[in-house]
Tab-separated table of C-alpha atoms in Angstrom:
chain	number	residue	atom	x	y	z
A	150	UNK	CA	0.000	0.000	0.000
A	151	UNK	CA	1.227	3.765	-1.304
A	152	UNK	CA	2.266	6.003	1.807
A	153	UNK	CA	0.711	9.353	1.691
A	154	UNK	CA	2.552	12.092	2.627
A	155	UNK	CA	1.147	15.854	3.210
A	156	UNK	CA	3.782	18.949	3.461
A	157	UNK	CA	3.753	22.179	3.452
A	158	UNK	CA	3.540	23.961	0.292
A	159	UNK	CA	6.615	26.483	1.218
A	160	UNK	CA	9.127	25.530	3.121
A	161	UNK	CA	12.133	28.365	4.327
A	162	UNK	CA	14.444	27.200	6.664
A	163	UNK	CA	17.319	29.156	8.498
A	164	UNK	CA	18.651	32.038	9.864
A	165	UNK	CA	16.211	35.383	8.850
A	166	UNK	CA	13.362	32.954	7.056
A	167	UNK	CA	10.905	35.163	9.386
A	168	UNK	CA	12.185	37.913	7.751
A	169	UNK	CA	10.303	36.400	3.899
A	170	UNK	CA	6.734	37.011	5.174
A	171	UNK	CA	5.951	39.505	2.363
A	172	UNK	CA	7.594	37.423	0.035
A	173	UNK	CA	5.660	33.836	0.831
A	174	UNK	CA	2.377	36.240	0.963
A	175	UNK	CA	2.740	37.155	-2.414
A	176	UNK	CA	4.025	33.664	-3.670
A	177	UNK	CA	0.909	32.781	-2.311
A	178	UNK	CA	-1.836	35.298	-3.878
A	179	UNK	CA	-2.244	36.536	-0.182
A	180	UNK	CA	-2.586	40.093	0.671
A	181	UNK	CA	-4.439	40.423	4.134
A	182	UNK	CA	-2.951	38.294	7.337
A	183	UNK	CA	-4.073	37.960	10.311
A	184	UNK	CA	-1.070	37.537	13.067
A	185	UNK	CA	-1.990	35.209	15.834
A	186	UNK	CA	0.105	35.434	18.658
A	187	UNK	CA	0.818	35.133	22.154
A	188	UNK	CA	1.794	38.292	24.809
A	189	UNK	CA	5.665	37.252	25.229
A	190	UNK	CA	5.506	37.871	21.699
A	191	UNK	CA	4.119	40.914	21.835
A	192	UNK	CA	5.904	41.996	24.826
A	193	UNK	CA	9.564	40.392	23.394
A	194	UNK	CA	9.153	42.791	20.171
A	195	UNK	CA	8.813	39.196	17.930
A	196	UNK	CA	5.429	40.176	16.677
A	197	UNK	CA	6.185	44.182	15.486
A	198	UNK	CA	9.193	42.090	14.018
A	199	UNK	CA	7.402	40.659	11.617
A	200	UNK	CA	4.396	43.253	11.077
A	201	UNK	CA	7.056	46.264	10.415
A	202	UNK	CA	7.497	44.516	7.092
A	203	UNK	CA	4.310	44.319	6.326
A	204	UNK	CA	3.026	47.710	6.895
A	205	UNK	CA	6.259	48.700	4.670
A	206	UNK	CA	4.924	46.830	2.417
A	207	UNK	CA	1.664	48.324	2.210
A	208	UNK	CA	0.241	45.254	3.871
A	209	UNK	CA	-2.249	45.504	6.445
A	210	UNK	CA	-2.323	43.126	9.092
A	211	UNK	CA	-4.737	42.388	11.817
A	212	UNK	CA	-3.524	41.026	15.406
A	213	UNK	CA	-4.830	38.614	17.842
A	214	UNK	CA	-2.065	38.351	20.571
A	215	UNK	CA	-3.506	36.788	23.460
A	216	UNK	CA	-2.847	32.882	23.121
A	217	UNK	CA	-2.382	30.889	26.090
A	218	UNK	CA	-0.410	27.450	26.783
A	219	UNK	CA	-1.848	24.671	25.508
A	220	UNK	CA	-4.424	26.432	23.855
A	221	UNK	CA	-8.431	26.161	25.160
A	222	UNK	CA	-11.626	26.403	23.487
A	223	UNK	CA	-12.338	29.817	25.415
A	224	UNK	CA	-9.357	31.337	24.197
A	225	UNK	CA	-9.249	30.008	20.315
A	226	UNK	CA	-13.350	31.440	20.251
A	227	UNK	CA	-11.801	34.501	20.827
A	228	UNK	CA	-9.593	35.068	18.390
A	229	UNK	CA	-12.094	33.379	16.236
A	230	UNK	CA	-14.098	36.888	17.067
A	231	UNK	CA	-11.173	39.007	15.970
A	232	UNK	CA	-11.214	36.976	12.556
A	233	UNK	CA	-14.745	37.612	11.690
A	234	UNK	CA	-14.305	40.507	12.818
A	235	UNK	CA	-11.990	41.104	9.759
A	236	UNK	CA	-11.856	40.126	6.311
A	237	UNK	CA	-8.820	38.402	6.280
A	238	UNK	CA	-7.529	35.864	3.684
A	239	UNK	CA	-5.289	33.849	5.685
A	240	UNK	CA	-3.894	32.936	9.463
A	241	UNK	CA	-0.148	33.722	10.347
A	242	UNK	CA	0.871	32.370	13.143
A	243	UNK	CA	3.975	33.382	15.431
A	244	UNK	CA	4.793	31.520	18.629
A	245	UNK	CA	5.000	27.971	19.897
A	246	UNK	CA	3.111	25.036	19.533
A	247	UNK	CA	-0.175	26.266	20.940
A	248	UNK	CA	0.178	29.855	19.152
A	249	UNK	CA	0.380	27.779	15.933
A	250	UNK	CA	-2.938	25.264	17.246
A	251	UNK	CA	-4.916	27.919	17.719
A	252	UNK	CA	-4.198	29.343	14.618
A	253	UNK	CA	-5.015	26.168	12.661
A	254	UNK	CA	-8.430	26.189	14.732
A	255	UNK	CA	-9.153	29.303	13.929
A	256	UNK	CA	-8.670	29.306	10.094
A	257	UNK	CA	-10.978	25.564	9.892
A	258	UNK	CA	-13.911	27.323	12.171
A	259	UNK	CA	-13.423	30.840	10.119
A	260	UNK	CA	-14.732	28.866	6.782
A	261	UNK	CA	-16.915	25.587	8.338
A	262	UNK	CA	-18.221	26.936	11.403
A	263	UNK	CA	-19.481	25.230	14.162
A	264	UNK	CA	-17.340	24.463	17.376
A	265	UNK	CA	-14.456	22.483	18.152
A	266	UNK	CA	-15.567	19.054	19.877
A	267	UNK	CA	-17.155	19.134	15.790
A	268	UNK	CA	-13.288	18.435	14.490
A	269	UNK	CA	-11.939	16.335	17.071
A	270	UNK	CA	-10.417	12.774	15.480
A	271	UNK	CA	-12.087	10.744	13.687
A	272	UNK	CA	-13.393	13.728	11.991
A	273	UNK	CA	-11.390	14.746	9.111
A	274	UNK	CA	-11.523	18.650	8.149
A	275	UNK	CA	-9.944	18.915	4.771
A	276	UNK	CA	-10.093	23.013	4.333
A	277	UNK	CA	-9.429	26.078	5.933
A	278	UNK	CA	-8.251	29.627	5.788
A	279	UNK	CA	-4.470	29.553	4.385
A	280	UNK	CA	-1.948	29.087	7.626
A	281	UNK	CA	1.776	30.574	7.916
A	282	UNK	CA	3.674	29.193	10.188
A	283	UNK	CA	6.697	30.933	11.865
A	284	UNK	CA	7.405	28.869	15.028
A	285	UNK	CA	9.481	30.237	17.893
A	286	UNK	CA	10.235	26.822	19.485
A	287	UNK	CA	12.165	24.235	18.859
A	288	UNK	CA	9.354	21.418	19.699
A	289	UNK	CA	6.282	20.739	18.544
A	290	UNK	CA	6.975	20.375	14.710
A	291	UNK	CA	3.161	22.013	14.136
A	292	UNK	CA	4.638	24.105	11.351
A	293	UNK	CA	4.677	20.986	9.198
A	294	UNK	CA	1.178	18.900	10.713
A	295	UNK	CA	-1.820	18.647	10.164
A	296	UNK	CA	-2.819	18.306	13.715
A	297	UNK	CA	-3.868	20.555	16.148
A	298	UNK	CA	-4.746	19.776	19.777
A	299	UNK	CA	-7.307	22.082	21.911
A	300	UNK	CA	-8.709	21.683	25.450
A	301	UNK	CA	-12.246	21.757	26.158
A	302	UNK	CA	-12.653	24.614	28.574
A	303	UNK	CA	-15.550	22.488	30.393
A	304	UNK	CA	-14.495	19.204	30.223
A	305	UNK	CA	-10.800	19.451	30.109
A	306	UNK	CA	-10.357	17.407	27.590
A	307	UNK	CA	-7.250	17.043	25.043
A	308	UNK	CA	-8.561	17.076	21.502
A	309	UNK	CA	-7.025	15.492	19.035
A	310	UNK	CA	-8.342	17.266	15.486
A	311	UNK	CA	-6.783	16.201	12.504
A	312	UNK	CA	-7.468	16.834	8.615
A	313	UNK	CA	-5.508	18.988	5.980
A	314	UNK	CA	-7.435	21.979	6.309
A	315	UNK	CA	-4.623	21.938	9.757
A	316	UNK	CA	-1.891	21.956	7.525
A	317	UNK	CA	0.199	24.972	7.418
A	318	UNK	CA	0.708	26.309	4.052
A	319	UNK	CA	3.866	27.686	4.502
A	320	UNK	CA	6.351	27.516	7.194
A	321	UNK	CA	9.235	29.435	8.326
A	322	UNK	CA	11.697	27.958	10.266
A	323	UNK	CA	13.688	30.218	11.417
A	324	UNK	CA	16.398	29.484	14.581
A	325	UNK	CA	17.146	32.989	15.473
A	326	UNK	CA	13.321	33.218	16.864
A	327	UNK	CA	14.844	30.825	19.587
A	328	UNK	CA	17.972	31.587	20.616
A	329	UNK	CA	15.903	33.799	23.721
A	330	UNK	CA	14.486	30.622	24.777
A	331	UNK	CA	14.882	29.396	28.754
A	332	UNK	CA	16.361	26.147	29.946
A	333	UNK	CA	13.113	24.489	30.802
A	334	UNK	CA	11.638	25.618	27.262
A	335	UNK	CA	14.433	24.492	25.089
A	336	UNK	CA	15.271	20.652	27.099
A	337	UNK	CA	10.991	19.920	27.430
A	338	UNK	CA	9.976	21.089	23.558
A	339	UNK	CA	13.501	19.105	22.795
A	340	UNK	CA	12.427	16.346	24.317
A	341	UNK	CA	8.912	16.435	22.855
A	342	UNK	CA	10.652	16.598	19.179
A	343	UNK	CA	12.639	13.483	19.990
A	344	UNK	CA	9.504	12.209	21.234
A	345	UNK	CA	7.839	12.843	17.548
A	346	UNK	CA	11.077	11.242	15.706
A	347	UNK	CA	11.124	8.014	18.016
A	348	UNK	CA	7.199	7.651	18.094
A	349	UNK	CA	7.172	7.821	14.398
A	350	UNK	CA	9.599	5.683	13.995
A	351	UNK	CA	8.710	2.628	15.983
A	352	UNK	CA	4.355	3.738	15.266
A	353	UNK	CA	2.768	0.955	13.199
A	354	UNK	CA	2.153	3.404	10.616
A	355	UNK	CA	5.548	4.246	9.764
A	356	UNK	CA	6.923	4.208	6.286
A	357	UNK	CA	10.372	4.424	4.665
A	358	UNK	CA	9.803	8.191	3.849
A	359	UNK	CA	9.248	8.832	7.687
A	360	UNK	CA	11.693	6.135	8.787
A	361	UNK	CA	14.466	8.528	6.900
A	362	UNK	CA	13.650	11.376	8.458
A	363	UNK	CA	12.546	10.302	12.099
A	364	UNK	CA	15.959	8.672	12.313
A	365	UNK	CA	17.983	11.794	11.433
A	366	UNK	CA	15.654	14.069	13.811
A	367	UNK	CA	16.555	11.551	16.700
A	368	UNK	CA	20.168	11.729	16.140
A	369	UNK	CA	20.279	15.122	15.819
A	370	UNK	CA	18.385	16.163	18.655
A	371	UNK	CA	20.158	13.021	21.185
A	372	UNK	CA	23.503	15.200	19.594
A	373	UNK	CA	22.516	18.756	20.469
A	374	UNK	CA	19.949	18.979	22.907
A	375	UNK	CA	22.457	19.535	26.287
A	376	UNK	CA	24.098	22.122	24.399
A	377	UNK	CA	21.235	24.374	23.516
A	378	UNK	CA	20.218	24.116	27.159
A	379	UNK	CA	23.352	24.881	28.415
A	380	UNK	CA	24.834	27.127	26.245
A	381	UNK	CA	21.417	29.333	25.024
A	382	UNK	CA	23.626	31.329	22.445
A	383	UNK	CA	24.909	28.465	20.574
A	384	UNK	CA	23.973	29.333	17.087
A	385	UNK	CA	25.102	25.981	15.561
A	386	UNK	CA	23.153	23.830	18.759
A	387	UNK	CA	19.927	26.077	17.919
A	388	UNK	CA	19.869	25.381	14.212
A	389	UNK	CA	19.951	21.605	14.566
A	390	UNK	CA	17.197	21.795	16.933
A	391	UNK	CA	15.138	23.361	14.907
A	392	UNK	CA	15.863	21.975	11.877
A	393	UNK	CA	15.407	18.587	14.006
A	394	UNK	CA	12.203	20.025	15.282
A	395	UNK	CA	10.696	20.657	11.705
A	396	UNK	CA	11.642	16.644	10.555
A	397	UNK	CA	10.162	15.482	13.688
A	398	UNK	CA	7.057	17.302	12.910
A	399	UNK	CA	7.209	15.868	9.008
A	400	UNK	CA	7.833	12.068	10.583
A	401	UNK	CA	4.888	12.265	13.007
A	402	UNK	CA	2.349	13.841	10.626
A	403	UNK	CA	3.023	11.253	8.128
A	404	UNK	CA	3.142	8.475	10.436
A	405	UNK	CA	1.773	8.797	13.766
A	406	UNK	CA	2.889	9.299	17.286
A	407	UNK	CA	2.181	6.789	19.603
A	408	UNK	CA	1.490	5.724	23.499
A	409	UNK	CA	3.907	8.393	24.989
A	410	UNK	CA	1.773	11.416	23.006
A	411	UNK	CA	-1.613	9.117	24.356
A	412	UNK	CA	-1.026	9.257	27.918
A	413	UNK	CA	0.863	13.068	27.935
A	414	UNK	CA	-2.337	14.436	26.598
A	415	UNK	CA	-4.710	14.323	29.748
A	416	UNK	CA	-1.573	15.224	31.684
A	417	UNK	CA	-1.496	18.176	29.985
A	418	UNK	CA	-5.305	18.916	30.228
A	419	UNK	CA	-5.992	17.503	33.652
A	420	UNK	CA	-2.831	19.326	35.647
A	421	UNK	CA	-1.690	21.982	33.661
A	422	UNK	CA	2.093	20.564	32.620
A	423	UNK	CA	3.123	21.777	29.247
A	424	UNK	CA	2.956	19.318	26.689
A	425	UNK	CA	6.685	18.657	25.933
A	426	UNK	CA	7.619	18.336	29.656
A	427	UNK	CA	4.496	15.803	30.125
A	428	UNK	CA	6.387	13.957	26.793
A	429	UNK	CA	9.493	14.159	29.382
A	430	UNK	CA	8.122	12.245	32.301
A	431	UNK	CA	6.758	9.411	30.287
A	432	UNK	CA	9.542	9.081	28.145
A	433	UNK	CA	11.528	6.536	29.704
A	434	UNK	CA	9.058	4.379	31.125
A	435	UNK	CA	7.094	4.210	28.045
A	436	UNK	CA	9.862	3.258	26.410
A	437	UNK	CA	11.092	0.602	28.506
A	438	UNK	CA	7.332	-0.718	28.935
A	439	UNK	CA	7.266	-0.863	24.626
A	440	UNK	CA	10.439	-1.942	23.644
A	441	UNK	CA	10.000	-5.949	23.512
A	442	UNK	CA	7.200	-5.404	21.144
A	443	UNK	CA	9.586	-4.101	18.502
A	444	UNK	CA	13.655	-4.815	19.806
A	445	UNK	CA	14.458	-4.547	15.887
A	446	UNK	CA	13.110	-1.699	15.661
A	447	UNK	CA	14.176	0.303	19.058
A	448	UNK	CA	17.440	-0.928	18.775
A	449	UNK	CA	17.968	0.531	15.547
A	450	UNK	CA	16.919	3.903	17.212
A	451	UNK	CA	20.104	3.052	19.654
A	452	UNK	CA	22.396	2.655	17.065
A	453	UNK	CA	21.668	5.499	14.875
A	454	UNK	CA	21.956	7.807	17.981
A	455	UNK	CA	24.912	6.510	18.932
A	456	UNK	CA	23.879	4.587	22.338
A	457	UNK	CA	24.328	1.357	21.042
A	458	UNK	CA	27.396	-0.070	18.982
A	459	UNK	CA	26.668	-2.175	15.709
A	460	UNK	CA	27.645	-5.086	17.054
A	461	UNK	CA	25.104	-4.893	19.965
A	462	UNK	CA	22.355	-7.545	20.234
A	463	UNK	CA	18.957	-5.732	20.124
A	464	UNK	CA	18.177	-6.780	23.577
A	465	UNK	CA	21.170	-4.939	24.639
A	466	UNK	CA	20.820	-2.065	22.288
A	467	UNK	CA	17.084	-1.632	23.775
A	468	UNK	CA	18.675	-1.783	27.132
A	469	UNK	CA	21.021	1.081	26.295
A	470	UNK	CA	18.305	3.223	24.680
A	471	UNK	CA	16.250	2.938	28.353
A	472	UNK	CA	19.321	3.341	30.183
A	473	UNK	CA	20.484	6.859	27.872
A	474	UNK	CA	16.765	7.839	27.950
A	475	UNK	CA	16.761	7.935	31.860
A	476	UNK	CA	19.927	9.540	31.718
A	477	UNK	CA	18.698	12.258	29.367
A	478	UNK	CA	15.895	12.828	31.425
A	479	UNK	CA	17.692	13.089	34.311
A	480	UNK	CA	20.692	15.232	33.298
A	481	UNK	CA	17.901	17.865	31.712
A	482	UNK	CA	16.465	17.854	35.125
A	483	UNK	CA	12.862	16.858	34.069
A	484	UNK	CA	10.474	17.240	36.886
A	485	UNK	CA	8.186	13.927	38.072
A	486	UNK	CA	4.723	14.700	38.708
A	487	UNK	CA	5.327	15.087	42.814
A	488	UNK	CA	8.303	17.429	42.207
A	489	UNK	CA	5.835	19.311	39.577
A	490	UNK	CA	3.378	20.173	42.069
A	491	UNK	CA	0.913	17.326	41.265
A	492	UNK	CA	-0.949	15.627	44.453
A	493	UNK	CA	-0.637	12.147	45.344
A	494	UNK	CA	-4.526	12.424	45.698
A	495	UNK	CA	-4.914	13.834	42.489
A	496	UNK	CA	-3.048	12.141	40.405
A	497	UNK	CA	-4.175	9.003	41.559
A	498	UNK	CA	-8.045	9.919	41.169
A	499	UNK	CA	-7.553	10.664	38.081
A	500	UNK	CA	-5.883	7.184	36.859
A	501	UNK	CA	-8.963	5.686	35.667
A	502	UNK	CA	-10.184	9.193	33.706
A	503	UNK	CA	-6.484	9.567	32.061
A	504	UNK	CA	-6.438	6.561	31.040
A	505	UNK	CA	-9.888	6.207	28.752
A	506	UNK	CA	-8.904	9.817	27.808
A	507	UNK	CA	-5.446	8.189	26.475
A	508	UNK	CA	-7.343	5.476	24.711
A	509	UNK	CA	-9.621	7.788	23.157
A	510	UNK	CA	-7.295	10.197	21.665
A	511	UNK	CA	-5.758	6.754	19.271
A	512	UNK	CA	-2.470	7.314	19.574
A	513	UNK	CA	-2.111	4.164	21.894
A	514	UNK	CA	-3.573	2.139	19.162
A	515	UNK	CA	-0.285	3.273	17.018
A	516	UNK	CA	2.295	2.026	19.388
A	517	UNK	CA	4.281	-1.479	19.069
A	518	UNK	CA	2.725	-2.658	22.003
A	519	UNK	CA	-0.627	-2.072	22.591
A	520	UNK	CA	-1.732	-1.463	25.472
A	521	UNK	CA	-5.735	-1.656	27.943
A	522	UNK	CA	-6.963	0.717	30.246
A	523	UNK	CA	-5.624	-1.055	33.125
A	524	UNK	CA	-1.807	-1.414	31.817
A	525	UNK	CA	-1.764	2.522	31.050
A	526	UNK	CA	-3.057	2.952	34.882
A	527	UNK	CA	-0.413	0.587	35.544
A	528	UNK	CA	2.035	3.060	33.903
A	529	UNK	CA	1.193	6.226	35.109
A	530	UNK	CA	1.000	4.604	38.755
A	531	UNK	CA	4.983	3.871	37.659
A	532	UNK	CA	5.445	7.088	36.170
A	533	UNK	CA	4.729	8.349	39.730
């Protein structure tokens, strides 16, 4: 069976790509943007940084700066207000993962309506207002997706909504926009792009286009990651993240993420821990609890990233990639849920919900070893 394999249209990557806005507009047959953003954007100068341009360009450009982490229903209905509001031919969004969610929420609901439970996976939504994305983070990989995930303000839920009306039609990658990123930032949205690479690699859906590219994400990433967090300014650490960041995004689109996305989803939604840093905690556990189910597989992920020699059994080579995975974890000083700020109470009432939530979302479904309700309570009761 044919893989099929959705990109965005434009792709600019490297230093000043941010700085082609005007020129991907008009590539495009675009002439009125709105910028959706969030307020350390605003407040950082990013978001004039890319409008100046614009209005010299006679280009006007509407602004919705108020995005929040991991982005809810409440606050993507707003800026759906400012877009109606408007008569704007396309969505540019400028920010991190959930800056560049909302905006992918925003331009499906501008043209179909309705609300946002309507999209959530199965359902497929296949057209949308034209999205830019300029991502500020080197994490998520939503500048090259089709995915978008937003939390029901009154349920709490994680929605998974999926379709190519999602995908951006541009993207530019730029790693300047994150060498003013903090420690925590830069080691959790690191973590969450080796998270993409691996899951995509090991998902039952992956192909030999993704396979490429997942590998070379993880390698890079395993590489460069303790770098960029401890040495901010590192122009050539930066780059490879976000180059890395880009083809995890491309792998995972085309071939699925897996059990570790599944279960950091209510994490996310249910306590409030950004999304790559939920990745982080599961990471390692996940991993271990998975790896039997596809040793060929996982041990070529070892290899490749340099944890493993060639000559290394796969048993063995799975044991190193645990071993450097807890390591990783624990040199980039990833938080449990207890040192988070989590209660033992809480997290522990909420087993039974997380865990249908996980099922729900699919993901699980993806992973090499597939798992019930009760082994992912079993999981998160380790995780703890």
């Amino acid at each position: 069976m044919a893989s099929i394999i959705n990109l965005p249209r434009i792709l600019r990557v490297g230093a000043g790509a941010s700085a082609e806005l005007v020129t991907t507009l008009t590539e495009l047959g675009l002439s009125r943007p709105l910028l959706v953003t969030d307020p350390f954007m605003r407040e950082c100068g990013y978001s004039d940084r890319i409008q100046s341009p614009l209005s010299e360009a006679g280009i006007a450009c509407g602004l919705f700066g108020d995005c929040v982490p991991d982005p809810t229903t409440e606050s993507v209905y707003a800026a759906l207000e400012v877009c109606r509001a408007g008569e704007y031919d396309c969505v540019v969004a400028l920010g991190g993962g959930s800056s560049l969610d909302t905006a992918k929420a925003v331009a499906v609901l501008a043209v179909h309506g309705g609300v946002m439970r309507d999209y959530k996976v199965p359902h497929q939504v296949n057209s949308g207002l034209p999205v830019i994305a300029i991502p500020t983070t080197a994490g998520t990989g939503s500048e090259a997706t089709r995915v978008a995930v937003i939390t029901d303000t009154q349920t709490q839920e994680k929605m998974l909504c999926m379709g190519l009306g999602m995908m951006p039609v541009a993207a530019l990658v730029d790693f300047e926009l994150t060498l003013s990123m903090p420690y925590r930032l830069t080691a959790d949205t690191g973590i969450d792009s080796f998270c993409h690479a691996m899951e995509a690699f090991v998902s039952r859906k992956s192909n030999p286009f993704t396979d490429s590219v997942a590998l070379t994400a993880m390698r890079t990433i395993y590489q460069n990651i303790q770098t960029a967090c401890a040495e901010p300014d590192n122009r050539q650490a930066r780059e490879a993240m976000m180059l890395a960041a880009t083809q995890g995004g491309i792998a995972f689109a085309n071939a699925s993420v897996t059990l570790i996305h599944g279960m950091s989803r209510p994490i996310g939604a249910l306590f409030h821990v950004p999304h790559g840093l939920s990745n982080a905690m599961l990471l390692p556990e996940v991993t271990a609890w998975s790896v039997g189910a596809a040793a060929q597989r996982y041990a070529e992920c070892a290899r490749y990233i340099g944890v493993a020699e060639a000559s290394n059994a796969d048993a063995l080579a799975c044991e190193k990639l645990v071993d450097a995975l807890r390591a990783l974890t624990r040199n980039l000083q990833v938080p449990g849920p207890a040192t988070w700020g989590i209660t033992e109470r809480d997290w522990f009432d909420s087993l039974t919900l997380m865990a249908t939530q996980a099922l729900d979302s699919g993901s699980p479904a993806n992973n090499p070893r597939i798992p019930d309700t009760g082994e992912i309570i079993s999981l998160y009761e380790r995780i703890w």
